[in-house]
mmCIF file of C-alpha atoms and ligand atoms in Angstrom:
data_model
loop_
_atom_site.group_PDB
_atom_site.id
_atom_site.type_symbol
_atom_site.label_atom_id
_atom_site.label_comp_id
_atom_site.label_asym_id
_atom_site.label_seq_id
_atom_site.Cartn_x
_atom_site.Cartn_y
_atom_site.Cartn_z
ATOM 1 C CA MET A 1 13.280 15.448 19.170
ATOM 2 C CA ARG A 2 9.485 15.599 19.275
ATOM 3 C CA LYS A 3 7.247 12.523 19.367
ATOM 4 C CA VAL A 4 5.273 11.988 16.143
ATOM 5 C CA GLY A 5 1.892 10.320 15.787
ATOM 6 C CA ILE A 6 -1.077 9.919 13.489
ATOM 7 C CA ALA A 7 -3.580 12.766 13.850
ATOM 8 C CA SER A 8 -6.144 11.201 11.501
ATOM 9 C CA ILE A 9 -6.661 8.791 8.643
ATOM 10 C CA GLY A 10 -8.907 8.570 5.587
ATOM 11 C CA ALA A 11 -9.379 6.245 2.640
ATOM 12 C CA TYR A 12 -11.261 6.009 -0.613
ATOM 13 C CA VAL A 13 -12.059 3.190 -3.013
ATOM 14 C CA PRO A 14 -13.816 3.690 -6.349
ATOM 15 C CA PRO A 15 -17.328 2.175 -6.448
ATOM 16 C CA LYS A 16 -16.848 -0.172 -9.426
ATOM 17 C CA ILE A 17 -16.315 -3.788 -8.260
ATOM 18 C CA LEU A 18 -14.611 -6.501 -10.306
ATOM 19 C CA THR A 19 -15.358 -9.928 -8.841
ATOM 20 C CA ASN A 20 -13.496 -13.183 -9.436
ATOM 21 C CA ASN A 21 -16.470 -14.288 -11.534
ATOM 22 C CA ASP A 22 -15.918 -11.223 -13.721
ATOM 23 C CA SER A 23 -12.212 -12.180 -14.043
ATOM 24 C CA GLU A 24 -13.265 -15.681 -15.163
ATOM 25 C CA LYS A 25 -14.846 -14.053 -18.210
ATOM 26 C CA MET A 26 -11.640 -12.150 -19.079
ATOM 27 C CA VAL A 27 -8.847 -14.740 -18.704
ATOM 28 C CA ASP A 28 -8.418 -18.490 -18.178
ATOM 29 C CA THR A 29 -8.923 -18.520 -14.402
ATOM 30 C CA THR A 30 -11.430 -19.601 -11.777
ATOM 31 C CA ASP A 31 -12.856 -18.111 -8.614
ATOM 32 C CA GLU A 32 -11.591 -21.244 -6.855
ATOM 33 C CA TRP A 33 -7.964 -20.709 -8.017
ATOM 34 C CA ILE A 34 -7.932 -17.025 -7.086
ATOM 35 C CA THR A 35 -9.583 -17.606 -3.708
ATOM 36 C CA THR A 36 -7.383 -20.502 -2.609
ATOM 37 C CA ARG A 37 -4.095 -19.078 -3.987
ATOM 38 C CA THR A 38 -4.583 -15.463 -2.927
ATOM 39 C CA GLY A 39 -7.645 -14.973 -0.682
ATOM 40 C CA ILE A 40 -8.917 -12.239 -3.027
ATOM 41 C CA LYS A 41 -12.627 -12.257 -3.932
ATOM 42 C CA GLU A 42 -13.019 -8.836 -5.550
ATOM 43 C CA ARG A 43 -11.211 -5.570 -6.206
ATOM 44 C CA ARG A 44 -12.158 -1.961 -7.023
ATOM 45 C CA ILE A 45 -11.522 -0.420 -10.431
ATOM 46 C CA ALA A 46 -11.243 3.310 -11.145
ATOM 47 C CA GLU A 47 -13.254 4.914 -13.929
ATOM 48 C CA ASP A 48 -11.398 5.768 -17.147
ATOM 49 C CA TRP A 49 -11.369 9.453 -16.178
ATOM 50 C CA GLN A 50 -9.963 8.800 -12.693
ATOM 51 C CA ALA A 51 -6.206 9.157 -12.225
ATOM 52 C CA SER A 52 -4.483 8.394 -8.919
ATOM 53 C CA SER A 53 -4.813 12.002 -7.706
ATOM 54 C CA ASP A 54 -8.607 11.762 -8.146
ATOM 55 C CA LEU A 55 -8.657 8.897 -5.652
ATOM 56 C CA ALA A 56 -6.022 10.522 -3.453
ATOM 57 C CA ILE A 57 -8.008 13.730 -3.057
ATOM 58 C CA GLN A 58 -11.018 11.862 -1.654
ATOM 59 C CA ALA A 59 -8.878 10.086 0.954
ATOM 60 C CA ALA A 60 -6.996 13.308 1.764
ATOM 61 C CA GLN A 61 -10.161 15.381 2.229
ATOM 62 C CA LEU A 62 -11.548 12.763 4.608
ATOM 63 C CA ALA A 63 -8.320 12.720 6.617
ATOM 64 C CA LEU A 64 -8.304 16.535 6.777
ATOM 65 C CA ALA A 65 -11.929 16.591 7.954
ATOM 66 C CA ASN A 66 -11.201 13.891 10.550
ATOM 67 C CA ALA A 67 -8.265 15.980 11.831
ATOM 68 C CA ASN A 68 -10.381 19.160 11.773
ATOM 69 C CA LEU A 69 -7.685 20.746 9.648
ATOM 70 C CA GLU A 70 -7.837 23.099 6.646
ATOM 71 C CA ALA A 71 -5.723 22.244 3.603
ATOM 72 C CA LYS A 72 -3.931 25.598 4.050
ATOM 73 C CA GLU A 73 -2.657 24.395 7.433
ATOM 74 C CA LEU A 74 -0.663 21.557 5.829
ATOM 75 C CA ASP A 75 3.121 21.998 5.890
ATOM 76 C CA LEU A 76 4.038 19.203 3.469
ATOM 77 C CA ILE A 77 2.382 16.642 1.172
ATOM 78 C CA ILE A 78 4.051 13.341 0.325
ATOM 79 C CA VAL A 79 2.342 11.082 -2.202
ATOM 80 C CA CYS A 80 3.626 7.536 -2.538
ATOM 81 C CA GLY A 81 2.727 5.165 -5.334
ATOM 82 C CA VAL A 82 3.670 3.364 -8.514
ATOM 83 C CA THR A 83 0.892 4.844 -10.683
ATOM 84 C CA PHE A 84 1.428 8.597 -10.459
ATOM 85 C CA ASP A 85 -0.703 10.799 -12.723
ATOM 86 C CA TYR A 86 2.402 11.681 -14.808
ATOM 87 C CA PRO A 87 6.175 11.104 -14.641
ATOM 88 C CA PHE A 88 6.111 14.830 -13.884
ATOM 89 C CA PRO A 89 4.758 17.087 -12.470
ATOM 90 C CA ALA A 90 4.555 15.283 -9.144
ATOM 91 C CA THR A 91 1.146 13.981 -8.124
ATOM 92 C CA ALA A 92 1.778 15.677 -4.755
ATOM 93 C CA CYS A 93 1.748 19.047 -6.559
ATOM 94 C CA ILE A 94 -1.461 18.161 -8.419
ATOM 95 C CA LEU A 95 -3.004 17.198 -5.093
ATOM 96 C CA GLN A 96 -1.763 20.388 -3.431
ATOM 97 C CA ASP A 97 -3.539 22.438 -6.089
ATOM 98 C CA LYS A 98 -6.765 20.390 -5.969
ATOM 99 C CA LEU A 99 -6.892 20.557 -2.167
ATOM 100 C CA GLY A 100 -6.216 24.301 -2.095
ATOM 101 C CA ALA A 101 -3.063 23.784 -0.023
ATOM 102 C CA THR A 102 -0.023 26.053 -0.333
ATOM 103 C CA CYS A 103 2.723 23.824 1.072
ATOM 104 C CA PRO A 104 5.540 21.963 -0.720
ATOM 105 C CA GLY A 105 5.016 18.415 -1.922
ATOM 106 C CA PHE A 106 6.858 15.549 -3.567
ATOM 107 C CA ASP A 107 6.301 11.979 -4.729
ATOM 108 C CA LEU A 108 7.988 8.949 -3.253
ATOM 109 C CA SER A 109 8.424 5.650 -5.081
ATOM 110 C CA ALA A 110 9.031 2.563 -2.959
ATOM 111 C CA GLY A 111 6.599 0.027 -4.416
ATOM 112 C CA CYS A 112 4.108 -1.450 -1.987
ATOM 113 C CA SER A 113 6.348 -0.339 0.927
ATOM 114 C CA GLY A 114 5.635 3.253 -0.132
ATOM 115 C CA LEU A 115 3.397 4.237 2.757
ATOM 116 C CA ILE A 116 5.827 3.060 5.424
ATOM 117 C CA TYR A 117 8.717 4.799 3.664
ATOM 118 C CA ALA A 118 6.633 7.992 3.360
ATOM 119 C CA LEU A 119 5.512 7.881 6.997
ATOM 120 C CA SER A 120 9.135 7.560 8.086
ATOM 121 C CA VAL A 121 10.193 10.520 5.904
ATOM 122 C CA GLY A 122 7.318 12.691 7.132
ATOM 123 C CA ALA A 123 7.996 11.761 10.753
ATOM 124 C CA GLN A 124 11.542 13.162 10.517
ATOM 125 C CA PHE A 125 10.296 16.645 9.582
ATOM 126 C CA ILE A 126 7.957 16.696 12.570
ATOM 127 C CA ALA A 127 10.425 15.155 15.020
ATOM 128 C CA ASN A 128 13.036 17.825 14.228
ATOM 129 C CA GLY A 129 10.511 20.648 14.540
ATOM 130 C CA MET A 130 10.551 21.807 10.911
ATOM 131 C CA TYR A 131 6.860 21.019 10.245
ATOM 132 C CA ASP A 132 3.685 20.294 12.250
ATOM 133 C CA ASN A 133 1.069 18.907 9.846
ATOM 134 C CA ILE A 134 2.077 16.501 7.109
ATOM 135 C CA LEU A 135 -0.254 14.733 4.694
ATOM 136 C CA VAL A 136 0.967 11.335 3.505
ATOM 137 C CA VAL A 137 -1.122 9.725 0.767
ATOM 138 C CA GLY A 138 -0.865 6.357 -0.947
ATOM 139 C CA GLY A 139 -2.878 6.609 -4.151
ATOM 140 C CA GLU A 140 -3.004 3.913 -6.808
ATOM 141 C CA THR A 141 -4.840 3.179 -10.045
ATOM 142 C CA LEU A 142 -3.113 -0.123 -10.722
ATOM 143 C CA SER A 143 -5.906 -1.075 -13.137
ATOM 144 C CA LYS A 144 -4.232 1.297 -15.614
ATOM 145 C CA ILE A 145 -0.959 -0.680 -15.675
ATOM 146 C CA ILE A 146 -2.371 -4.191 -15.423
ATOM 147 C CA ASP A 147 -2.083 -6.441 -18.455
ATOM 148 C CA TRP A 148 -5.684 -7.619 -18.613
ATOM 149 C CA GLN A 149 -4.540 -10.580 -20.764
ATOM 150 C CA ASP A 150 -2.059 -11.837 -18.116
ATOM 151 C CA ARG A 151 -3.894 -14.111 -15.676
ATOM 152 C CA SER A 152 -0.895 -14.319 -13.356
ATOM 153 C CA THR A 153 -1.191 -10.610 -12.438
ATOM 154 C CA CYS A 154 -4.590 -9.262 -13.524
ATOM 155 C CA VAL A 155 -6.452 -11.037 -10.713
ATOM 156 C CA LEU A 156 -4.223 -9.620 -7.973
ATOM 157 C CA PHE A 157 -4.401 -5.840 -8.027
ATOM 158 C CA GLY A 158 -6.986 -3.145 -7.319
ATOM 159 C CA ASP A 159 -7.398 0.634 -7.075
ATOM 160 C CA ALA A 160 -7.584 2.659 -3.837
ATOM 161 C CA ALA A 161 -6.172 5.586 -1.902
ATOM 162 C CA SER A 162 -5.412 6.071 1.763
ATOM 163 C CA ALA A 163 -4.287 9.181 3.602
ATOM 164 C CA VAL A 164 -2.607 9.811 6.940
ATOM 165 C CA ILE A 165 -2.025 13.126 8.683
ATOM 166 C CA LEU A 166 1.076 13.150 10.840
ATOM 167 C CA GLY A 167 1.535 15.549 13.720
ATOM 168 C CA PRO A 168 3.399 16.013 17.006
ATOM 169 C CA VAL A 169 2.023 14.105 20.030
ATOM 170 C CA ASP A 170 2.669 14.243 23.771
ATOM 171 C CA THR A 171 2.419 10.507 24.363
ATOM 172 C CA GLY A 172 2.624 7.395 22.189
ATOM 173 C CA GLY A 173 3.314 7.848 18.497
ATOM 174 C CA PHE A 174 5.860 6.052 16.329
ATOM 175 C CA ARG A 175 8.332 4.013 18.338
ATOM 176 C CA SER A 176 10.425 2.615 15.492
ATOM 177 C CA PHE A 177 10.933 2.475 11.747
ATOM 178 C CA VAL A 178 12.777 -0.144 9.722
ATOM 179 C CA LEU A 179 13.384 0.386 5.995
ATOM 180 C CA GLY A 180 15.138 -1.940 3.588
ATOM 181 C CA ALA A 181 15.908 -2.444 -0.075
ATOM 182 C CA ASP A 182 17.496 -5.044 -2.343
ATOM 183 C CA GLY A 183 17.829 -3.465 -5.768
ATOM 184 C CA GLY A 184 19.255 -6.723 -7.098
ATOM 185 C CA GLY A 185 15.703 -8.106 -7.015
ATOM 186 C CA GLY A 186 14.246 -5.251 -9.054
ATOM 187 C CA LYS A 187 13.540 -7.413 -12.095
ATOM 188 C CA LEU A 188 11.174 -9.618 -10.100
ATOM 189 C CA LEU A 189 8.500 -6.931 -10.153
ATOM 190 C CA GLU A 190 8.689 -4.128 -12.681
ATOM 191 C CA LEU A 191 7.036 -1.979 -15.294
ATOM 192 C CA PRO A 192 9.675 -2.312 -18.019
ATOM 193 C CA ALA A 193 8.859 0.542 -20.434
ATOM 194 C CA GLY A 194 7.926 4.185 -20.303
ATOM 195 C CA GLY A 195 11.016 5.422 -18.451
ATOM 196 C CA SER A 196 14.395 6.524 -19.816
ATOM 197 C CA ARG A 197 15.587 2.897 -20.131
ATOM 198 C CA LEU A 198 12.850 1.980 -22.616
ATOM 199 C CA PRO A 199 10.947 5.057 -23.761
ATOM 200 C CA ALA A 200 7.533 4.459 -25.279
ATOM 201 C CA SER A 201 7.750 3.215 -28.860
ATOM 202 C CA TYR A 202 5.717 1.119 -31.232
ATOM 203 C CA GLU A 203 7.784 -1.923 -30.129
ATOM 204 C CA THR A 204 7.299 -1.368 -26.382
ATOM 205 C CA ILE A 205 3.568 -1.099 -26.907
ATOM 206 C CA SER A 206 3.293 -4.127 -29.181
ATOM 207 C CA GLN A 207 5.384 -6.171 -26.697
ATOM 208 C CA ARG A 208 3.050 -5.101 -23.857
ATOM 209 C CA LEU A 209 5.964 -3.653 -21.880
ATOM 210 C CA HIS A 210 3.909 -0.854 -20.317
ATOM 211 C CA PHE A 211 2.250 -3.335 -17.972
ATOM 212 C CA ILE A 212 3.243 -4.937 -14.642
ATOM 213 C CA LYS A 213 5.565 -7.935 -14.980
ATOM 214 C CA MET A 214 6.071 -10.109 -11.934
ATOM 215 C CA ASN A 215 7.799 -13.339 -10.954
ATOM 216 C CA GLY A 216 5.135 -14.229 -8.399
ATOM 217 C CA ARG A 217 6.859 -17.233 -6.847
ATOM 218 C CA ASP A 218 10.102 -15.404 -6.076
ATOM 219 C CA VAL A 219 8.302 -12.315 -4.780
ATOM 220 C CA PHE A 220 6.251 -14.619 -2.558
ATOM 221 C CA LYS A 221 9.379 -16.174 -0.971
ATOM 222 C CA PHE A 222 10.968 -12.739 -0.491
ATOM 223 C CA ALA A 223 7.751 -11.400 1.063
ATOM 224 C CA VAL A 224 7.416 -14.156 3.648
ATOM 225 C CA ARG A 225 11.058 -13.755 4.694
ATOM 226 C CA VAL A 226 11.089 -9.957 5.020
ATOM 227 C CA MET A 227 7.698 -9.793 6.732
ATOM 228 C CA GLU A 228 9.151 -11.859 9.564
ATOM 229 C CA GLU A 229 12.565 -10.178 9.682
ATOM 230 C CA ALA A 230 11.364 -6.572 9.374
ATOM 231 C CA SER A 231 8.585 -7.096 11.942
ATOM 232 C CA LEU A 232 10.973 -8.549 14.515
ATOM 233 C CA GLU A 233 13.509 -5.774 13.907
ATOM 234 C CA ALA A 234 10.898 -3.009 14.273
ATOM 235 C CA ILE A 235 9.506 -4.536 17.469
ATOM 236 C CA ASP A 236 12.981 -4.922 18.922
ATOM 237 C CA LYS A 237 13.911 -1.327 18.010
ATOM 238 C CA ALA A 238 10.736 -0.157 19.747
ATOM 239 C CA GLY A 239 11.909 -1.886 22.938
ATOM 240 C CA LEU A 240 8.950 -4.291 22.813
ATOM 241 C CA THR A 241 8.354 -8.000 22.315
ATOM 242 C CA LEU A 242 5.955 -9.750 19.947
ATOM 243 C CA LYS A 243 3.453 -10.245 22.743
ATOM 244 C CA ASP A 244 3.177 -6.469 23.262
ATOM 245 C CA ILE A 245 1.753 -5.943 19.763
ATOM 246 C CA ASP A 246 -2.053 -5.660 19.794
ATOM 247 C CA LEU A 247 -2.601 -5.514 16.050
ATOM 248 C CA PHE A 248 -0.569 -6.343 12.937
ATOM 249 C CA ILE A 249 -1.364 -4.363 9.788
ATOM 250 C CA PRO A 250 0.413 -6.168 6.950
ATOM 251 C CA HIS A 251 0.568 -5.185 3.285
ATOM 252 C CA GLN A 252 -2.438 -6.873 1.689
ATOM 253 C CA ALA A 253 -0.974 -8.888 -1.192
ATOM 254 C CA ASN A 254 -1.890 -12.515 -0.550
ATOM 255 C CA ILE A 255 -3.557 -14.243 2.415
ATOM 256 C CA ARG A 256 -0.986 -17.060 2.170
ATOM 257 C CA ILE A 257 1.858 -14.564 2.679
ATOM 258 C CA ILE A 258 0.111 -13.140 5.758
ATOM 259 C CA GLU A 259 -0.654 -16.598 7.179
ATOM 260 C CA SER A 260 2.923 -17.773 6.587
ATOM 261 C CA ALA A 261 4.255 -14.688 8.374
ATOM 262 C CA ALA A 262 1.861 -15.267 11.288
ATOM 263 C CA GLU A 263 3.019 -18.872 11.554
ATOM 264 C CA ARG A 264 6.720 -17.987 11.379
ATOM 265 C CA LEU A 265 6.242 -15.327 14.056
ATOM 266 C CA ASN A 266 4.048 -17.693 16.081
ATOM 267 C CA VAL A 267 1.355 -15.016 16.364
ATOM 268 C CA PRO A 268 -2.384 -15.927 16.225
ATOM 269 C CA LYS A 269 -3.735 -15.186 12.746
ATOM 270 C CA ASP A 270 -6.595 -13.103 14.131
ATOM 271 C CA LYS A 271 -4.066 -10.489 15.286
ATOM 272 C CA PHE A 272 -3.380 -9.776 11.583
ATOM 273 C CA PHE A 273 -5.892 -7.426 9.990
ATOM 274 C CA VAL A 274 -7.043 -8.620 6.560
ATOM 275 C CA ASN A 275 -9.202 -6.864 3.972
ATOM 276 C CA LEU A 276 -7.521 -8.090 0.774
ATOM 277 C CA ASP A 277 -10.556 -10.274 0.061
ATOM 278 C CA ARG A 278 -12.454 -7.079 -0.864
ATOM 279 C CA TYR A 279 -9.717 -4.939 -2.425
ATOM 280 C CA GLY A 280 -6.865 -7.164 -3.654
ATOM 281 C CA ASN A 281 -3.378 -5.694 -3.621
ATOM 282 C CA THR A 282 -3.609 -1.887 -3.744
ATOM 283 C CA SER A 283 0.168 -1.341 -3.432
ATOM 284 C CA SER A 284 0.981 1.954 -1.668
ATOM 285 C CA ALA A 285 -2.636 2.391 -0.564
ATOM 286 C CA SER A 286 -2.915 -1.031 1.059
ATOM 287 C CA VAL A 287 -1.457 -0.530 4.559
ATOM 288 C CA GLY A 288 -3.323 2.771 5.049
ATOM 289 C CA LEU A 289 -6.595 1.293 3.801
ATOM 290 C CA ALA A 290 -6.194 -1.606 6.239
ATOM 291 C CA LEU A 291 -5.320 0.778 9.085
ATOM 292 C CA TYR A 292 -8.380 2.900 8.304
ATOM 293 C CA GLU A 293 -10.756 -0.065 8.242
ATOM 294 C CA ALA A 294 -9.242 -1.555 11.413
ATOM 295 C CA PHE A 295 -9.862 1.812 13.086
ATOM 296 C CA LEU A 296 -13.476 1.941 11.858
ATOM 297 C CA GLU A 297 -14.020 -1.610 13.128
ATOM 298 C CA GLY A 298 -12.921 -0.533 16.620
ATOM 299 C CA LYS A 299 -9.774 -2.691 16.573
ATOM 300 C CA ILE A 300 -7.587 0.305 17.496
ATOM 301 C CA GLN A 301 -7.891 2.070 20.861
ATOM 302 C CA LYS A 302 -5.816 4.730 22.558
ATOM 303 C CA GLY A 303 -2.596 3.029 23.648
ATOM 304 C CA SER A 304 -2.899 0.159 21.127
ATOM 305 C CA LYS A 305 0.469 -0.993 19.857
ATOM 306 C CA ILE A 306 0.355 -1.538 16.121
ATOM 307 C CA LEU A 307 2.912 -3.091 13.815
ATOM 308 C CA MET A 308 2.661 -2.086 10.150
ATOM 309 C CA VAL A 309 4.741 -4.010 7.626
ATOM 310 C CA GLY A 310 5.044 -3.816 3.855
ATOM 311 C CA PHE A 311 7.113 -5.195 0.979
ATOM 312 C CA GLY A 312 7.178 -4.775 -2.755
ATOM 313 C CA ALA A 313 8.837 -3.517 -5.910
ATOM 314 C CA GLY A 314 12.411 -2.343 -5.604
ATOM 315 C CA LEU A 315 12.645 -4.748 -3.944
ATOM 316 C CA THR A 316 11.800 -2.825 -0.800
ATOM 317 C CA TRP A 317 10.423 -3.503 2.643
ATOM 318 C CA GLY A 318 9.460 -1.443 5.647
ATOM 319 C CA ALA A 319 7.989 -1.874 9.111
ATOM 320 C CA CYS A 320 7.087 0.427 11.956
ATOM 321 C CA VAL A 321 5.664 0.237 15.452
ATOM 322 C CA LEU A 322 3.065 2.823 16.406
ATOM 323 C CA GLU A 323 1.443 3.457 19.762
ATOM 324 C CA TRP A 324 -1.985 4.932 19.002
HETATM 325 O O1 UT7 B 401 2.784 -6.314 -3.472
HETATM 326 C C1 UT7 B 401 3.911 -7.096 -3.667
HETATM 327 C C2 UT7 B 401 3.854 -7.794 -4.924
HETATM 328 N N1 UT7 B 401 3.218 -9.002 -5.153
HETATM 329 C C3 UT7 B 401 3.058 -10.073 -4.359
HETATM 330 O O2 UT7 B 401 3.209 -10.052 -3.180
HETATM 331 C C4 UT7 B 401 2.703 -11.359 -5.039
HETATM 332 C C5 UT7 B 401 3.520 -12.514 -4.503
HETATM 333 N N2 UT7 B 401 3.188 -13.766 -5.174
HETATM 334 C C6 UT7 B 401 1.978 -14.364 -5.046
HETATM 335 O O3 UT7 B 401 1.097 -13.894 -4.344
HETATM 336 C C7 UT7 B 401 1.801 -15.701 -5.728
HETATM 337 O O4 UT7 B 401 3.035 -16.161 -6.207
HETATM 338 C C8 UT7 B 401 0.773 -15.655 -6.908
HETATM 339 C C9 UT7 B 401 -0.620 -15.463 -6.384
HETATM 340 C C10 UT7 B 401 1.145 -14.532 -7.873
HETATM 341 C C11 UT7 B 401 0.804 -16.983 -7.688
HETATM 342 O O5 UT7 B 401 0.528 -18.051 -6.810
HETATM 343 P P1 UT7 B 401 1.488 -19.325 -6.795
HETATM 344 O O6 UT7 B 401 0.891 -20.298 -5.869
HETATM 345 O O7 UT7 B 401 2.880 -18.839 -6.519
HETATM 346 O O8 UT7 B 401 1.309 -19.858 -8.264
HETATM 347 P P2 UT7 B 401 2.423 -20.064 -9.376
HETATM 348 O O9 UT7 B 401 2.899 -18.769 -9.910
HETATM 349 O O10 UT7 B 401 3.442 -21.031 -8.841
HETATM 350 O O11 UT7 B 401 1.566 -20.777 -10.507
HETATM 351 C C12 UT7 B 401 0.939 -22.044 -10.281
HETATM 352 C C13 UT7 B 401 0.109 -22.369 -11.508
HETATM 353 C C14 UT7 B 401 0.841 -22.115 -12.829
HETATM 354 O O12 UT7 B 401 0.508 -23.165 -13.705
HETATM 355 P P3 UT7 B 401 1.533 -24.376 -13.958
HETATM 356 O O13 UT7 B 401 2.795 -23.738 -14.445
HETATM 357 O O14 UT7 B 401 1.702 -25.034 -12.615
HETATM 358 O O15 UT7 B 401 0.814 -25.179 -14.980
HETATM 359 C C15 UT7 B 401 0.260 -20.832 -13.327
HETATM 360 O O16 UT7 B 401 0.270 -20.756 -14.743
HETATM 361 O O17 UT7 B 401 -1.055 -21.533 -11.557
HETATM 362 C C16 UT7 B 401 -1.159 -20.941 -12.839
HETATM 363 N N3 UT7 B 401 -1.820 -19.649 -12.703
HETATM 364 C C17 UT7 B 401 -3.153 -19.508 -12.725
HETATM 365 N N4 UT7 B 401 -4.149 -20.407 -12.861
HETATM 366 C C18 UT7 B 401 -5.403 -19.940 -12.830
HETATM 367 C C19 UT7 B 401 -1.270 -18.434 -12.518
HETATM 368 N N5 UT7 B 401 -2.224 -17.497 -12.424
HETATM 369 C C20 UT7 B 401 -3.401 -18.150 -12.543
HETATM 370 C C21 UT7 B 401 -4.741 -17.722 -12.524
HETATM 371 N N6 UT7 B 401 -5.709 -18.657 -12.659
HETATM 372 N N7 UT7 B 401 -5.104 -16.440 -12.346
#
């Protein structure tokens, strides 16, 4: 089996900013509540004409340029998300066409754990020698499925895309992957209508069932537990200990979840990269966007050992250890 690593990364956020003060004008909330309960100060919002693939292409083109790779050299495209352009065709195929690539592509749905799931899937194709260059993109326009009248969710989410190019490496690379799911918790975080269970109808629209519904408290408890468990399992599988990890890249949902995980793991908080204050929860894009910004800030060097961990709808979770 070949070793697999990250050849390059890219990210894109739309320019429009929605601050907590803006949210105060939309629902019964305050900057103080949002800041103390979540750590979020602002988030990015896509234009009406922008679908997830429009964000994804920007991140993908940057990652291709950073890898010095032409789109035609890609062997596979995996797009993860919860806000695909359409139920079908796959957003990966739309992206393939827009990029001018000729390879196969498919979408992967694993909630906010999407990027870690997709990285693990892509890594298998490279490890077994089937492919060399794989584009993994997390692209989300969550603003399109937010209920802007629901204060318990509308202050949390934002729009973004992040892209990773996977390739074979001689040294370092991914040292472990841990994936998990508990479908019994699916109701805690869902978009009830628009699928075959509840096709779009006058009733589903009038009952606002085409928007995110979440039991925040229960998802919070689940998140804190799996962040700790999945991180420890991934580190153990990599043959490392907590002290070996230079940087933790957690899913950016809530600063209190990240701080609780840091405390439970007994890891200094400054080892956890945080940018949710500027972007909110961007679901499948979040871990890649954090990885990209950590890289730009010089927090990642050759040989750095990085733990990425995510959790979300499904319920799902995932963690991996990467040696840069
Ligand atoms: O990506 C994975 C998916 N999502 C997550 O990871 C989210 C996980 N959950 C959370 O981050 C937190 O549970 C929330 C941020 C969603 C909520 O924070 P909380 O501390 O768990 O608050 P809560 O749901 O227990 O609500 C506390 C109070 C409630 O009022 P009452 O019932 O105590 O009177 C809510 O109605 O806060 C109220 N509330 C708000 N108040 C002002 C809920 N949303 C707001 C708001 N502004 N935006």
